[in-house]
XYZ file of C-alpha atoms in Angstrom:
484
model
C 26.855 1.564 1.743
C 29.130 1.974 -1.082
C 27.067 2.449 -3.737
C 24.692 4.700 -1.744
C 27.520 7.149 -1.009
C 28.588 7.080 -4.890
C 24.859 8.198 -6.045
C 24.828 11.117 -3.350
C 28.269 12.427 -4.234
C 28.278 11.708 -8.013
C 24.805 10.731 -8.741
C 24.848 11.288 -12.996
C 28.510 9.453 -13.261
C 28.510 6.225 -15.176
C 27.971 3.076 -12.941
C 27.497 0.437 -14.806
C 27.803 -0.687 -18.614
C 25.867 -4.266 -19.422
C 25.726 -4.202 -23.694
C 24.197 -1.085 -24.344
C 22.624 -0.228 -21.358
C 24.700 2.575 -19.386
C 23.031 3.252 -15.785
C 24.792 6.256 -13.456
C 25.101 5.543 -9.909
C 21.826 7.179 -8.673
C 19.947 4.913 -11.221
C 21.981 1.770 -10.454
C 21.085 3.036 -6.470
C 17.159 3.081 -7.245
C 17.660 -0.816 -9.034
C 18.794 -1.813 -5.628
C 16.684 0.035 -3.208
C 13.787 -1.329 -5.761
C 15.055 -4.945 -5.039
C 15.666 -4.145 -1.140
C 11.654 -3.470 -1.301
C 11.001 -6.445 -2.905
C 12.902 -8.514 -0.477
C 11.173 -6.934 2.372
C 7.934 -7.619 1.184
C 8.919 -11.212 0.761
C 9.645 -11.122 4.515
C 12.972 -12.349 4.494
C 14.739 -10.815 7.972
C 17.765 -9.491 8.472
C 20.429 -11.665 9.064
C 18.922 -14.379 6.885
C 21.046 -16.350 4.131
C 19.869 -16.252 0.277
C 21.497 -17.530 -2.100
C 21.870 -15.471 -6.355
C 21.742 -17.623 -8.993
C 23.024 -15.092 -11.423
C 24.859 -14.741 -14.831
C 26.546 -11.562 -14.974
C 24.219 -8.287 -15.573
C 22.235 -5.394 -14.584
C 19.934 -8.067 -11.981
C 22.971 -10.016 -10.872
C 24.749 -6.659 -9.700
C 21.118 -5.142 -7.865
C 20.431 -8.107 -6.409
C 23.700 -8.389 -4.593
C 23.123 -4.624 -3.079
C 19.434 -5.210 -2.971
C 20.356 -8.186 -0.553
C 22.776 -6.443 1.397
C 20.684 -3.219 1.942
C 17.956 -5.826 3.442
C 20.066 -7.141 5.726
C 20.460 -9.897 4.094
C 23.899 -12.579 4.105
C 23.966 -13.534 0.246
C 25.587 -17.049 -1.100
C 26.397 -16.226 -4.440
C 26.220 -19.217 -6.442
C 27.511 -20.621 -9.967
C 24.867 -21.185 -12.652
C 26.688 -23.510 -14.613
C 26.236 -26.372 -11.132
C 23.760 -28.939 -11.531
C 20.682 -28.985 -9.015
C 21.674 -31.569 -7.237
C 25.269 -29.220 -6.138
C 23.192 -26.043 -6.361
C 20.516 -28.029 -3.816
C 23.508 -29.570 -1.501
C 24.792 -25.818 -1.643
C 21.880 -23.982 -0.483
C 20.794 -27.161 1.873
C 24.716 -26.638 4.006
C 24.502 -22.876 4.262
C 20.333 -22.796 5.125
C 19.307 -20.419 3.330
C 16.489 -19.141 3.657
C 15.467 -18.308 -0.176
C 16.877 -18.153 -3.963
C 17.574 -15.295 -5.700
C 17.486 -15.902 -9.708
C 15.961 -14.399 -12.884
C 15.301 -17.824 -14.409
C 12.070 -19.047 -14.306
C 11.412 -22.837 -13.293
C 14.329 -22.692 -10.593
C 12.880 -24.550 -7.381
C 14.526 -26.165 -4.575
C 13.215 -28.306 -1.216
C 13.259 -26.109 1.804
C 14.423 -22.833 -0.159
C 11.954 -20.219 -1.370
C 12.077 -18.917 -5.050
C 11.993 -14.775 -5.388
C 12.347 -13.963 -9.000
C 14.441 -10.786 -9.147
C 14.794 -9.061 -12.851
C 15.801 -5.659 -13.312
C 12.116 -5.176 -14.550
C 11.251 -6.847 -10.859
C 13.416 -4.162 -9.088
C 12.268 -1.418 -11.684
C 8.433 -2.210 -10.215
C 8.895 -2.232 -6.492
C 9.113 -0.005 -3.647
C 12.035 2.618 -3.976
C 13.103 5.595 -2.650
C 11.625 6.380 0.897
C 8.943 3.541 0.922
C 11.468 1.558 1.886
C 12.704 0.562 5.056
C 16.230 2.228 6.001
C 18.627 -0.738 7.317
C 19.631 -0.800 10.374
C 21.877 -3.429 9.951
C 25.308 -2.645 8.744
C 27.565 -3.357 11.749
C 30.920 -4.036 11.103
C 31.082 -7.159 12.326
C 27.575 -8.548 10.453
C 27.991 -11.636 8.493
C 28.007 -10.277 4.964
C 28.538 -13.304 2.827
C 29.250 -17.093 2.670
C 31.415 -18.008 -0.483
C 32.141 -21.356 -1.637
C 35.709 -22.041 -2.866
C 35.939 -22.766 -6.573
C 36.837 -26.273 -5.701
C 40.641 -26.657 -7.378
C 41.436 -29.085 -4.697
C 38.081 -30.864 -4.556
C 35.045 -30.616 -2.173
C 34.018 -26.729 -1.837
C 34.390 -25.010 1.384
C 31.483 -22.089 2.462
C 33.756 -19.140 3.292
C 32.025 -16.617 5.565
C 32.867 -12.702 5.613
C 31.795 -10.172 7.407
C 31.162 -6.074 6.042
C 33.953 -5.375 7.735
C 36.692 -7.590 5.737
C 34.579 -7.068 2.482
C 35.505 -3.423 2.975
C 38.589 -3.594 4.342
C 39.617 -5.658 1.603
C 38.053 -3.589 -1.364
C 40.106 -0.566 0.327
C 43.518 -2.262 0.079
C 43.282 -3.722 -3.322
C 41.840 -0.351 -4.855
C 45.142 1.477 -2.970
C 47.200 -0.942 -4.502
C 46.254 -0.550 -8.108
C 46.031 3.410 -7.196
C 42.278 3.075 -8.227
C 39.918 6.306 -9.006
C 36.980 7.952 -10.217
C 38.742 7.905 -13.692
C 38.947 4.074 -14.218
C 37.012 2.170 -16.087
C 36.967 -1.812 -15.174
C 36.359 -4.378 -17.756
C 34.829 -6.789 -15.768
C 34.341 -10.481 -17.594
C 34.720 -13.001 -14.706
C 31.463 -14.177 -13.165
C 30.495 -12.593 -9.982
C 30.001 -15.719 -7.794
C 33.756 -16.089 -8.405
C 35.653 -13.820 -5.391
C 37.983 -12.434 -7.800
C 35.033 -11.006 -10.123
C 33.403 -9.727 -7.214
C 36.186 -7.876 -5.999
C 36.810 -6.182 -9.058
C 33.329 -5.102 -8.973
C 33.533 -4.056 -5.317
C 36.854 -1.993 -5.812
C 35.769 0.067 -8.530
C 32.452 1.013 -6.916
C 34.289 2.034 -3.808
C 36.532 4.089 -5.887
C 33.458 5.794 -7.834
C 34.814 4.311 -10.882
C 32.995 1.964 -14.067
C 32.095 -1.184 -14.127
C 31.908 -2.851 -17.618
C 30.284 -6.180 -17.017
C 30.821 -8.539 -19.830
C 29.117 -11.813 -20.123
C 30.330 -14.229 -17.623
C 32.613 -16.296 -20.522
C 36.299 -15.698 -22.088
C 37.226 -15.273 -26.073
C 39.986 -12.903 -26.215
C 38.420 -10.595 -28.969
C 35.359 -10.100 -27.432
C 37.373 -8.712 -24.462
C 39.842 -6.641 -27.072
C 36.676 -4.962 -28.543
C 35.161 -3.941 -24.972
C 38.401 -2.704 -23.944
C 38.681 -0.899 -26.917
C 35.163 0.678 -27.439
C 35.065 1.462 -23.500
C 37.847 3.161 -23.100
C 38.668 0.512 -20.279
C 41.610 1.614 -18.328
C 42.112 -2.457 -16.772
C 41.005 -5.908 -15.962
C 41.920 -8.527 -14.830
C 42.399 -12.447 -15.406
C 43.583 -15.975 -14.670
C 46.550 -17.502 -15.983
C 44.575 -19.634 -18.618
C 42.939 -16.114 -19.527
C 45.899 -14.906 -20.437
C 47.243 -17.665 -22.174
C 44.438 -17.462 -24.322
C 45.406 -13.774 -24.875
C 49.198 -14.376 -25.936
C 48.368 -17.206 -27.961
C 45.791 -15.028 -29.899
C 47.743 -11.947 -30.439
C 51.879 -13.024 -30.085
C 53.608 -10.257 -32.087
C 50.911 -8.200 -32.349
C 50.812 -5.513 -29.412
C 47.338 -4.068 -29.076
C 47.047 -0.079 -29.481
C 44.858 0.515 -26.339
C 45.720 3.864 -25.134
C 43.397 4.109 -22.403
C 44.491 0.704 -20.665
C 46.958 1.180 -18.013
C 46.755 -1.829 -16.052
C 46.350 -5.961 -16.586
C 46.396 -7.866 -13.487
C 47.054 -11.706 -13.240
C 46.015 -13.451 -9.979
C 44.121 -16.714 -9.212
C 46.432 -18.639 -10.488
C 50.922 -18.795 -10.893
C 52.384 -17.399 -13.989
C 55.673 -17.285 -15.758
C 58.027 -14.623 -16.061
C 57.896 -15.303 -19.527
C 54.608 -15.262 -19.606
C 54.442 -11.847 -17.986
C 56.856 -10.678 -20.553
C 54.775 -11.441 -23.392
C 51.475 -9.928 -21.558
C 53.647 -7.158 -21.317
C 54.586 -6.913 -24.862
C 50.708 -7.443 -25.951
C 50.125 -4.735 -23.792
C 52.622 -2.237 -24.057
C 51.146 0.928 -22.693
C 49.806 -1.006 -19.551
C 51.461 -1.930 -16.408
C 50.906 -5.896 -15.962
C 49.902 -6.651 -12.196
C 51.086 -9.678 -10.673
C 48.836 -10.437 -7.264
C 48.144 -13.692 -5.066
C 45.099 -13.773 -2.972
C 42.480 -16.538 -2.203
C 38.987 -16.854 -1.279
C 39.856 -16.485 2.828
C 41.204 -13.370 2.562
C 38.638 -11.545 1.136
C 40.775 -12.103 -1.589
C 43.295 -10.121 -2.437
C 46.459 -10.370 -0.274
C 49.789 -9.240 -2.568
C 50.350 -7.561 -4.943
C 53.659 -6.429 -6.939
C 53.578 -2.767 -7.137
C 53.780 -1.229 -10.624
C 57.494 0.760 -10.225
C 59.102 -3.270 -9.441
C 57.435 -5.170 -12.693
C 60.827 -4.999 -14.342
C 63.167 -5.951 -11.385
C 61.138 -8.188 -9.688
C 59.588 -9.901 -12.849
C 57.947 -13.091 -11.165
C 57.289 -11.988 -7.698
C 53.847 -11.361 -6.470
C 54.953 -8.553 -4.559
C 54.174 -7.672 -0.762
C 51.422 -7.751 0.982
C 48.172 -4.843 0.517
C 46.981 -2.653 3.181
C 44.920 -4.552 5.629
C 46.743 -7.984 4.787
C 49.669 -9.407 7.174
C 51.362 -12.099 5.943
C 54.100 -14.051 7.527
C 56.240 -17.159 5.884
C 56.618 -20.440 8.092
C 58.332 -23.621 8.509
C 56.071 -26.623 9.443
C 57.206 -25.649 13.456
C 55.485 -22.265 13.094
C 58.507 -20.399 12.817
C 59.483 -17.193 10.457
C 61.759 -18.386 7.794
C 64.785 -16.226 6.390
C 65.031 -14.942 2.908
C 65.585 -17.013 0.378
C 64.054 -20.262 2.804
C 60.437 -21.539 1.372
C 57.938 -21.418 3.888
C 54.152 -21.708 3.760
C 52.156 -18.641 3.481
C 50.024 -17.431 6.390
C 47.599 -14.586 6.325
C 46.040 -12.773 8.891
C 44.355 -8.895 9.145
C 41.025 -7.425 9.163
C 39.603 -8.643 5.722
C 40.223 -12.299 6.988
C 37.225 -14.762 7.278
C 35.241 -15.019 10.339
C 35.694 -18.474 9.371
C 34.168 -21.517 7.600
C 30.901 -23.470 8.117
C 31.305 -26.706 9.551
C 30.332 -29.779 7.913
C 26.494 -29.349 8.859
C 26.509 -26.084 7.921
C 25.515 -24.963 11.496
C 28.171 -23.160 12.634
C 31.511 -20.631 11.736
C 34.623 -22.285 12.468
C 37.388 -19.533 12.929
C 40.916 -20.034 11.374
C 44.083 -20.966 14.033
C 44.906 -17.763 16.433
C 48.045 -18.046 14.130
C 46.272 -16.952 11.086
C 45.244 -18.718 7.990
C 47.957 -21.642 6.386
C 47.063 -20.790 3.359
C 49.016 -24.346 1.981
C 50.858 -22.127 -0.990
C 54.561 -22.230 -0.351
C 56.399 -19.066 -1.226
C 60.109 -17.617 -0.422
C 61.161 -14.122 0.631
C 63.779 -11.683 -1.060
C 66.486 -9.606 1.134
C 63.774 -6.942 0.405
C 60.903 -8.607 1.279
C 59.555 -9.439 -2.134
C 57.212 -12.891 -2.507
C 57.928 -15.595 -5.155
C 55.365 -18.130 -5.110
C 56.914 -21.587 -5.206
C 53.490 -23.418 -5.682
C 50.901 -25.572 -3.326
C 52.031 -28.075 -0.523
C 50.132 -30.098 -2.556
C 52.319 -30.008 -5.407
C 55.091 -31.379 -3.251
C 54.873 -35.064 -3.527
C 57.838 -37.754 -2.694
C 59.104 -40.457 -5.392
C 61.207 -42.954 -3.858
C 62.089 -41.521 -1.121
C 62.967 -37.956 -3.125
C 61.109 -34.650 -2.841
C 59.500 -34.082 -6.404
C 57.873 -30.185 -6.874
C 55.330 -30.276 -9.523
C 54.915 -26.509 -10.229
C 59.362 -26.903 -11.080
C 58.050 -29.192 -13.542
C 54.997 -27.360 -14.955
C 57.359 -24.287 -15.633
C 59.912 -26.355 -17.688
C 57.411 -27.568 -19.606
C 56.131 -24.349 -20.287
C 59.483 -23.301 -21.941
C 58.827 -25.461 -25.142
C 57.673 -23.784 -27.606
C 54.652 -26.678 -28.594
C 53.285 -26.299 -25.533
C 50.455 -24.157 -24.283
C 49.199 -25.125 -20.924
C 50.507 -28.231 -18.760
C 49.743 -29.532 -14.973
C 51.383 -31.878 -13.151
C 50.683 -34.337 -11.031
C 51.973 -37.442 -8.688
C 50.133 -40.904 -9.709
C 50.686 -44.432 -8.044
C 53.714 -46.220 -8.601
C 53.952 -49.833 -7.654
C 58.116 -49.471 -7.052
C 58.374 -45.716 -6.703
C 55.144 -44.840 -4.329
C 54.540 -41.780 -6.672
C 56.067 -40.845 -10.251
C 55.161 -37.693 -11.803
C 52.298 -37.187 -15.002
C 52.401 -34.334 -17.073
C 49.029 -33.372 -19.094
C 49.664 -31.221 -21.844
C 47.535 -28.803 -24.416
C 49.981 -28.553 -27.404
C 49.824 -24.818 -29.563
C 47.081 -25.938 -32.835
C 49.708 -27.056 -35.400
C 52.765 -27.718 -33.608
C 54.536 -31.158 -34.315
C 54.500 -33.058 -30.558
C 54.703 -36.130 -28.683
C 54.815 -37.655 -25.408
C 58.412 -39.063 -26.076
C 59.913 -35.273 -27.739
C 58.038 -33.811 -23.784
C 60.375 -36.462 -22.198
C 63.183 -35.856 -24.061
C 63.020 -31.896 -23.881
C 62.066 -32.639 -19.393
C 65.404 -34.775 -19.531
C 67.789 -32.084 -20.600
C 66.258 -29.884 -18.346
C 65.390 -31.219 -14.877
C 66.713 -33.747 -12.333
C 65.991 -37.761 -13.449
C 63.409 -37.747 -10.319
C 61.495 -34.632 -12.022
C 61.052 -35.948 -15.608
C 57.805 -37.449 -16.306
C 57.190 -41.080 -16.155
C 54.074 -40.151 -18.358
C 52.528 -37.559 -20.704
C 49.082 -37.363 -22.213
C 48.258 -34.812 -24.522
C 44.966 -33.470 -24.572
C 42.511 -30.714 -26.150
C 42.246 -28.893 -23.015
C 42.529 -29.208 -19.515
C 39.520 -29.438 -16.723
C 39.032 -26.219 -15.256
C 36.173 -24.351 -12.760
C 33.803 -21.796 -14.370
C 36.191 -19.359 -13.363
C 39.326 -20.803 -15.632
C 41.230 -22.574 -12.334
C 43.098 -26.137 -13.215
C 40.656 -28.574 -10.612
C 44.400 -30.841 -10.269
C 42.264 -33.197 -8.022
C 40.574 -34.597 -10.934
C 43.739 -36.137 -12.595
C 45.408 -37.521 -9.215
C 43.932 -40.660 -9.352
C 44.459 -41.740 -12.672
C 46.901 -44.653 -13.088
């Protein structure tokens, strides 16, 4: 195990950071052998599902390890669900128990361990505990639901094998090491949190966990008082960032990367990151949930050249653009991207929960649409399901989304296709306008008619506060695609 190798090769190095409590890897390694005792006593077996109910900390991180050092398959799980989703959850995956440190968490069919770090600090450690036997590669290590951007969630299950595999390429990529020190502020049930936590462990780095939420100066002073050398964040993140501190870059000599993924970006958008952020190296990477999830990313030496591109693929990712026939597309054609290697998913579980359905022998369609440079180099051109047709014409939503993002009122914007009675579908623009700035629906229309095709401008625009998004700061587009 990871973290067990860390504490035997570099047992006093800094671990973990949670507010002022700074454990090194051999005491981060007793929290988790302390909750692998616990979990044995509760005679859980190996192999088992259990789902953490977590906010980010000291427990959340232990019980993960705790759970995989039992031989345990963990569903980690967002806190912020009702019961009734947390309950439909843990009912389509079976597992066998809940993880938490909440008191007054209980569920039909599902046992309730409370696991604190003052739980894991109290039980069996050290050699009183049973050595697993159970790492084989090919061991189910996980089921992860999908944040749910395009509606239901699916239950995404990994095995060791691709969790590794996958923590390997993406620390490679970002030329990860025993120096760096991760600020880590997205929640852990969210794949991209958890592979930030996963990479820098494998590299013997730090983790600074932050509390699973998003304000911009909270995250400035962290980076700043930690000495953080990168992290990593959503588009909407960000935003948020450039918004706060336009024409002010930060003097953060110890940060020397910022990675987007989970979500497209602008090149000008990147530019200004970059300007916030001058001594760093901003990171522009495409993964997903399937993959384990990183899959691309655009290699530091290209940022200026390639400004826009999410790069080529990571070691242990293939990746192949095709037509709807299945075919390899040339440069410059947009295909959908396809992933395949050894961090993909064993699969998903069916509808009952019962069973792993593998992806196509062709690989995973991942339904993003991308093109291909003369050298290779990915530009992601949006979803499949931003393509929608308007009497009879071809209308691309994300074309629209990064017009809109040119004016200089406008913060954040989605697009969508709504029912037309003539026209099948028109497209609907909803828009968060910058706090001050003079705009209106008609002035959006007006700036979308100098600018794009008479099919592309919207039909509609509704201004709003802010935009639905998942715990993890993804637009959930589903939710304004029925609206009239």
């Amino acid at each position: 195990m990871v973290l067990a190798e860390a504490a035997q090769s570099r047992p006093g190095k800094p671990a973990l950071i949670f507010h002022d409590r700074v454990l090194s890897y051999q005491e981060l390694w007793d929290l988790v052998r302390g909750a692998q005792g616990l979990l044995q006593q509760k005679g859980l077996s190996q192999g088992e599902r259990v789902g953490l109910l977590y906010n980010n900390g000291i427990a959340s991180v232990a019980a993960f390890f705790g759970a995989w050092a039992a031989g345990l398959s963990v569903v980690p799980l967002n806190p912020g669900l009702k019961a009734a989703e947390l309950g439909e959850l843990l009912r389509h995956c079976g597992a066998r128990a809940i993880l938490t440190d909440v008191e007054g968490v209980e569920f039909a069919h599902c046992q309730r361990v409370i696991l604190t770090e003052k739980e894991e600090e109290g039980s069996q450690s050290g050699s009183a505990v049973a050595e697993p036997d159970y790492l084989k590669p090919d061991h189910e290590a996980m089921v992860l639901y999908t944040s749910g951007t395009t509606g239901r969630p699916k239950g995404v299950v990994h095995a060791h094998s691709g969790l590794l595999a996958n923590a390997r390429g993406a620390a490679a990529s970002l030329s990860l090491s025993e120096k760096d020190v991760t600020a880590l502020f997205l929640p852990l049930h969210f794949s991209y949190g958890l592979s930030q936590m996963l990479t820098t462990f494998l590299a013997q780095g730090t983790v600074v966990l932050l509390d699973g939420f998003f304000h911009p100066a909270f995250l400035v002073k962290a980076l700043r008082e930690r000495s953080a050398t990168g992290f990593g964040g959503v588009p909407s993140h960000h935003r948020l960032l450039i918004e706060r501190y336009r024409g002010k870059p930060l003097d953060l000599p110890s940060l020397r990367y910022v990675m987007n993924a989970g979500g497209a970006i602008t090149k000008e958008e990147l530019t200004e990151l970059s300007a916030l952020f001058p001594k760093a190296e901003i990171v522009n990477a495409y993964g997903c949930t399937e993959i384990g999830p990183r899959a691309t990313c655009l290699p530091f030496k290209h940022f200026a050249r390639k400004a826009g591109s999410i790069g080529l693929p990571i070691p242990c990712v293939s990746l192949r653009v095709l037509d709807e026939k299945g075919e390899e597309v040339p440069p410059g054609v947009q295909g959908e991207i396809v992933l395949g290697g050894p961090s993909l998913m064993k699969g998903y579980l069916d509808e009952k929960g019962l069973t792993v359905v593998p992806p196509g022998p062709g690989g995973f369609r991942t339904g993003d649409l991308a093109v291909r440079d003369e050298e290779g180099f990915l530009y992601h051109q949006g979803r499949k399901d931003d393509l929608f047709k308007s009497g009879g014409e071809k209308i691309n939503a994300r074309l629209i989304e990064e017009v809109l993002l040119g004016h200089e009122g406008v913060i954040e914007v989605l697009v969508v296709g709504v029912p037309d009675a003539r026209l099948g579908m028109v497209p609907k623009a909803v828009v968060v306008g910058r706090q001050g700035a003079p705009l209106s629906p008609e002035a959006l229309i007006a700036y979308a008619h100098e600018r794009l095709p008479l099919s592309h401008v919207p039909r509609r625009v509704e201004l709003v506060q802010s935009i639905q998004k998942t715990a993890t700061g993804k637009i959930q587009k589903f939710r304004y695609q029925s609206e009239p």
